[in-house]
mmCIF file of C-alpha atoms in Angstrom:
data_model
loop_
_atom_site.group_PDB
_atom_site.id
_atom_site.type_symbol
_atom_site.label_atom_id
_atom_site.label_comp_id
_atom_site.label_asym_id
_atom_site.label_seq_id
_atom_site.Cartn_x
_atom_site.Cartn_y
_atom_site.Cartn_z
ATOM 1 C CA UNK A 10 -15.434 182.382 8.005
ATOM 2 C CA UNK A 11 -14.856 178.828 9.480
ATOM 3 C CA UNK A 12 -12.296 178.365 12.103
ATOM 4 C CA UNK A 13 -9.293 175.804 12.371
ATOM 5 C CA UNK A 14 -10.590 173.085 14.693
ATOM 6 C CA UNK A 15 -8.078 174.244 17.566
ATOM 7 C CA UNK A 16 -9.283 177.745 17.655
ATOM 8 C CA UNK A 17 -12.435 179.062 19.616
ATOM 9 C CA UNK A 18 -12.454 182.607 18.405
ATOM 10 C CA UNK A 19 -10.659 185.210 16.378
ATOM 11 C CA UNK A 20 -11.381 188.951 17.022
ATOM 12 C CA UNK A 21 -10.001 192.291 15.367
ATOM 13 C CA UNK A 22 -10.780 195.745 16.111
ATOM 14 C CA UNK A 23 -9.219 199.250 14.923
ATOM 15 C CA UNK A 24 -8.671 201.905 17.494
ATOM 16 C CA UNK A 25 -7.067 205.299 17.680
ATOM 17 C CA UNK A 26 -4.870 204.308 20.652
ATOM 18 C CA UNK A 27 -4.241 201.572 23.245
ATOM 19 C CA UNK A 28 -2.844 201.141 26.607
ATOM 20 C CA UNK A 29 -0.855 198.125 27.714
ATOM 21 C CA UNK A 30 -0.909 197.678 31.482
ATOM 22 C CA UNK A 31 2.124 196.310 33.716
ATOM 23 C CA UNK A 32 -0.291 193.095 33.993
ATOM 24 C CA UNK A 33 -0.154 192.936 30.372
ATOM 25 C CA UNK A 34 -3.949 193.780 30.283
ATOM 26 C CA UNK A 35 -4.933 195.649 26.865
ATOM 27 C CA UNK A 36 -7.419 198.485 26.488
ATOM 28 C CA UNK A 37 -8.432 199.623 23.473
ATOM 29 C CA UNK A 38 -9.113 203.583 23.330
ATOM 30 C CA UNK A 39 -11.583 204.979 20.573
ATOM 31 C CA UNK A 40 -12.886 202.224 18.464
ATOM 32 C CA UNK A 41 -13.079 203.648 14.936
ATOM 33 C CA UNK A 42 -13.767 201.957 11.488
ATOM 34 C CA UNK A 43 -14.830 205.316 9.510
ATOM 35 C CA UNK A 44 -12.511 208.129 9.068
ATOM 36 C CA UNK A 45 -12.988 211.280 7.205
ATOM 37 C CA UNK A 46 -10.405 212.727 5.029
ATOM 38 C CA UNK A 47 -9.951 215.581 2.439
ATOM 39 C CA UNK A 48 -9.863 214.595 -1.112
ATOM 40 C CA UNK A 49 -6.534 212.737 -2.190
ATOM 41 C CA UNK A 50 -3.893 214.712 -4.193
ATOM 42 C CA UNK A 51 -3.110 213.618 -7.920
ATOM 43 C CA UNK A 52 0.521 212.278 -6.523
ATOM 44 C CA UNK A 53 -1.408 210.055 -3.950
ATOM 45 C CA UNK A 54 -3.930 208.674 -6.301
ATOM 46 C CA UNK A 55 -1.255 207.308 -8.413
ATOM 47 C CA UNK A 56 0.705 206.127 -5.456
ATOM 48 C CA UNK A 57 1.620 202.252 -5.575
ATOM 49 C CA UNK A 58 2.918 200.151 -2.369
ATOM 50 C CA UNK A 59 6.925 200.338 -2.211
ATOM 51 C CA UNK A 60 7.036 203.838 -3.894
ATOM 52 C CA UNK A 61 8.251 206.941 -1.665
ATOM 53 C CA UNK A 62 5.057 208.550 -0.139
ATOM 54 C CA UNK A 63 4.217 212.042 -2.077
ATOM 55 C CA UNK A 64 4.573 215.198 -0.340
ATOM 56 C CA UNK A 65 0.989 216.291 1.150
ATOM 57 C CA UNK A 66 -0.402 212.762 0.841
ATOM 58 C CA UNK A 67 -2.863 212.286 3.430
ATOM 59 C CA UNK A 68 -2.303 209.320 5.997
ATOM 60 C CA UNK A 69 -4.853 207.821 8.282
ATOM 61 C CA UNK A 70 -3.192 206.203 11.544
ATOM 62 C CA UNK A 71 -5.142 203.235 12.938
ATOM 63 C CA UNK A 72 -3.868 200.489 15.297
ATOM 64 C CA UNK A 73 -4.961 196.927 14.506
ATOM 65 C CA UNK A 74 -5.711 194.842 17.642
ATOM 66 C CA UNK A 75 -6.373 190.924 17.372
ATOM 67 C CA UNK A 76 -7.201 188.366 19.925
ATOM 68 C CA UNK A 77 -7.058 184.672 19.075
ATOM 69 C CA UNK A 78 -8.069 181.910 21.434
ATOM 70 C CA UNK A 79 -7.614 177.981 21.174
ATOM 71 C CA UNK A 80 -9.101 175.371 23.049
ATOM 72 C CA UNK A 81 -7.902 174.796 26.632
ATOM 73 C CA UNK A 82 -4.620 172.863 26.681
ATOM 74 C CA UNK A 83 -3.662 173.816 23.168
ATOM 75 C CA UNK A 84 -0.034 174.533 22.324
ATOM 76 C CA UNK A 85 1.202 175.442 19.028
ATOM 77 C CA UNK A 86 3.507 177.844 17.066
ATOM 78 C CA UNK A 87 1.790 179.395 14.043
ATOM 79 C CA UNK A 88 2.440 181.995 11.055
ATOM 80 C CA UNK A 89 0.389 185.171 11.725
ATOM 81 C CA UNK A 90 -0.039 187.831 9.372
ATOM 82 C CA UNK A 91 -2.062 191.212 8.761
ATOM 83 C CA UNK A 92 -3.384 191.942 5.326
ATOM 84 C CA UNK A 93 -5.113 194.681 3.931
ATOM 85 C CA UNK A 94 -7.354 194.545 0.914
ATOM 86 C CA UNK A 95 -7.885 198.085 -0.298
ATOM 87 C CA UNK A 96 -11.116 199.412 -1.930
ATOM 88 C CA UNK A 97 -9.075 199.212 -5.252
ATOM 89 C CA UNK A 98 -9.202 195.337 -4.598
ATOM 90 C CA UNK A 99 -5.404 195.450 -4.139
ATOM 91 C CA UNK A 100 -3.760 193.449 -1.034
ATOM 92 C CA UNK A 101 -1.050 194.851 0.975
ATOM 93 C CA UNK A 102 0.599 192.457 3.474
ATOM 94 C CA UNK A 103 2.587 193.292 6.767
ATOM 95 C CA UNK A 104 5.322 191.129 7.646
ATOM 96 C CA UNK A 105 4.468 187.763 9.062
ATOM 97 C CA UNK A 106 5.512 186.557 12.552
ATOM 98 C CA UNK A 107 5.564 183.477 14.535
ATOM 99 C CA UNK A 108 3.098 183.284 17.315
ATOM 100 C CA UNK A 109 2.696 180.931 20.385
ATOM 101 C CA UNK A 110 -0.430 179.904 22.170
ATOM 102 C CA UNK A 111 0.061 180.147 25.940
ATOM 103 C CA UNK A 112 -1.882 180.630 28.903
ATOM 104 C CA UNK A 113 -0.858 181.797 32.313
ATOM 105 C CA UNK A 114 -3.718 179.668 33.889
ATOM 106 C CA UNK A 115 -4.072 176.043 33.632
ATOM 107 C CA UNK A 116 -7.842 176.005 33.079
ATOM 108 C CA UNK A 117 -7.942 179.066 30.467
ATOM 109 C CA UNK A 118 -7.733 178.722 26.858
ATOM 110 C CA UNK A 119 -4.274 179.911 25.456
ATOM 111 C CA UNK A 120 -4.490 182.997 23.647
ATOM 112 C CA UNK A 121 -2.218 184.885 21.136
ATOM 113 C CA UNK A 122 -2.515 188.776 21.002
ATOM 114 C CA UNK A 123 -1.402 191.347 18.466
ATOM 115 C CA UNK A 124 -1.043 194.951 17.985
ATOM 116 C CA UNK A 125 -0.246 196.455 14.693
ATOM 117 C CA UNK A 126 0.062 199.981 13.737
ATOM 118 C CA UNK A 127 -1.529 200.649 10.155
ATOM 119 C CA UNK A 128 -0.738 204.026 8.109
ATOM 120 C CA UNK A 129 -3.191 204.254 5.213
ATOM 121 C CA UNK A 130 -2.246 206.314 2.320
ATOM 122 C CA UNK A 131 -5.727 208.188 1.184
ATOM 123 C CA UNK A 132 -5.830 207.278 -2.690
ATOM 124 C CA UNK A 133 -9.690 207.295 -3.008
ATOM 125 C CA UNK A 134 -12.659 207.153 -0.804
ATOM 126 C CA UNK A 135 -14.280 203.605 -0.063
ATOM 127 C CA UNK A 136 -14.118 200.578 2.250
ATOM 128 C CA UNK A 137 -10.912 198.395 2.816
ATOM 129 C CA UNK A 138 -10.864 195.372 4.975
ATOM 130 C CA UNK A 139 -8.055 194.593 7.491
ATOM 131 C CA UNK A 140 -7.689 190.818 7.802
ATOM 132 C CA UNK A 141 -5.867 188.488 10.064
ATOM 133 C CA UNK A 142 -4.254 185.306 8.802
ATOM 134 C CA UNK A 143 -3.119 182.379 10.525
ATOM 135 C CA UNK A 144 -0.871 179.820 8.581
ATOM 136 C CA UNK A 145 -2.082 181.657 5.347
ATOM 137 C CA UNK A 146 -5.765 181.126 6.262
ATOM 138 C CA UNK A 147 -7.861 184.393 6.897
ATOM 139 C CA UNK A 148 -9.495 183.810 10.489
ATOM 140 C CA UNK A 149 -10.971 187.291 11.039
ATOM 141 C CA UNK A 150 -11.568 190.815 9.138
ATOM 142 C CA UNK A 151 -13.029 194.131 10.057
ATOM 143 C CA UNK A 152 -13.742 197.076 7.720
ATOM 144 C CA UNK A 153 -12.104 200.454 7.544
ATOM 145 C CA UNK A 154 -13.861 203.388 5.643
ATOM 146 C CA UNK A 155 -12.570 206.499 4.443
ATOM 147 C CA UNK A 156 -14.822 208.782 3.388
ATOM 148 C CA UNK A 157 -15.191 212.709 2.518
ATOM 149 C CA UNK A 158 -15.843 215.124 5.503
ATOM 150 C CA UNK A 159 -19.634 215.937 5.803
ATOM 151 C CA UNK A 160 -20.795 219.043 3.542
ATOM 152 C CA UNK A 161 -21.221 222.300 5.556
ATOM 153 C CA UNK A 162 -24.341 224.223 4.604
ATOM 154 C CA UNK A 163 -23.441 227.421 2.533
ATOM 155 C CA UNK A 164 -24.216 230.720 3.889
#
């Protein structure tokens, strides 16, 4: 996907945990994109975004980490959002937020960093895509796959 002309890169990763140091340096811990989960309950299979979460529904918790860099000297404010395209081809959007490109160093590219917690209700197995949008234009994505636990050999 081509980037707007003022951007030099846009990256997203998923991780189990993150650490934000006092100097604002971010460490992503346990980069993961594949999760195993038991079969979904019938209530979870029928769940729709906005409904109360069914008791016993399995949730997968993951953190979304994004880094967007612009050309040196660029300043601007934009609307950013995280959207998930699930394996049923349904979109779910997190609230938009305004982000401003800044740099603490004059010669360094200005950047925007984002961290979001995502809890996925296991409704079926398959691959979803976690996407980053800037001003309603998709600029990066990564996959999130939920699969059945490996079969154990029977004795």
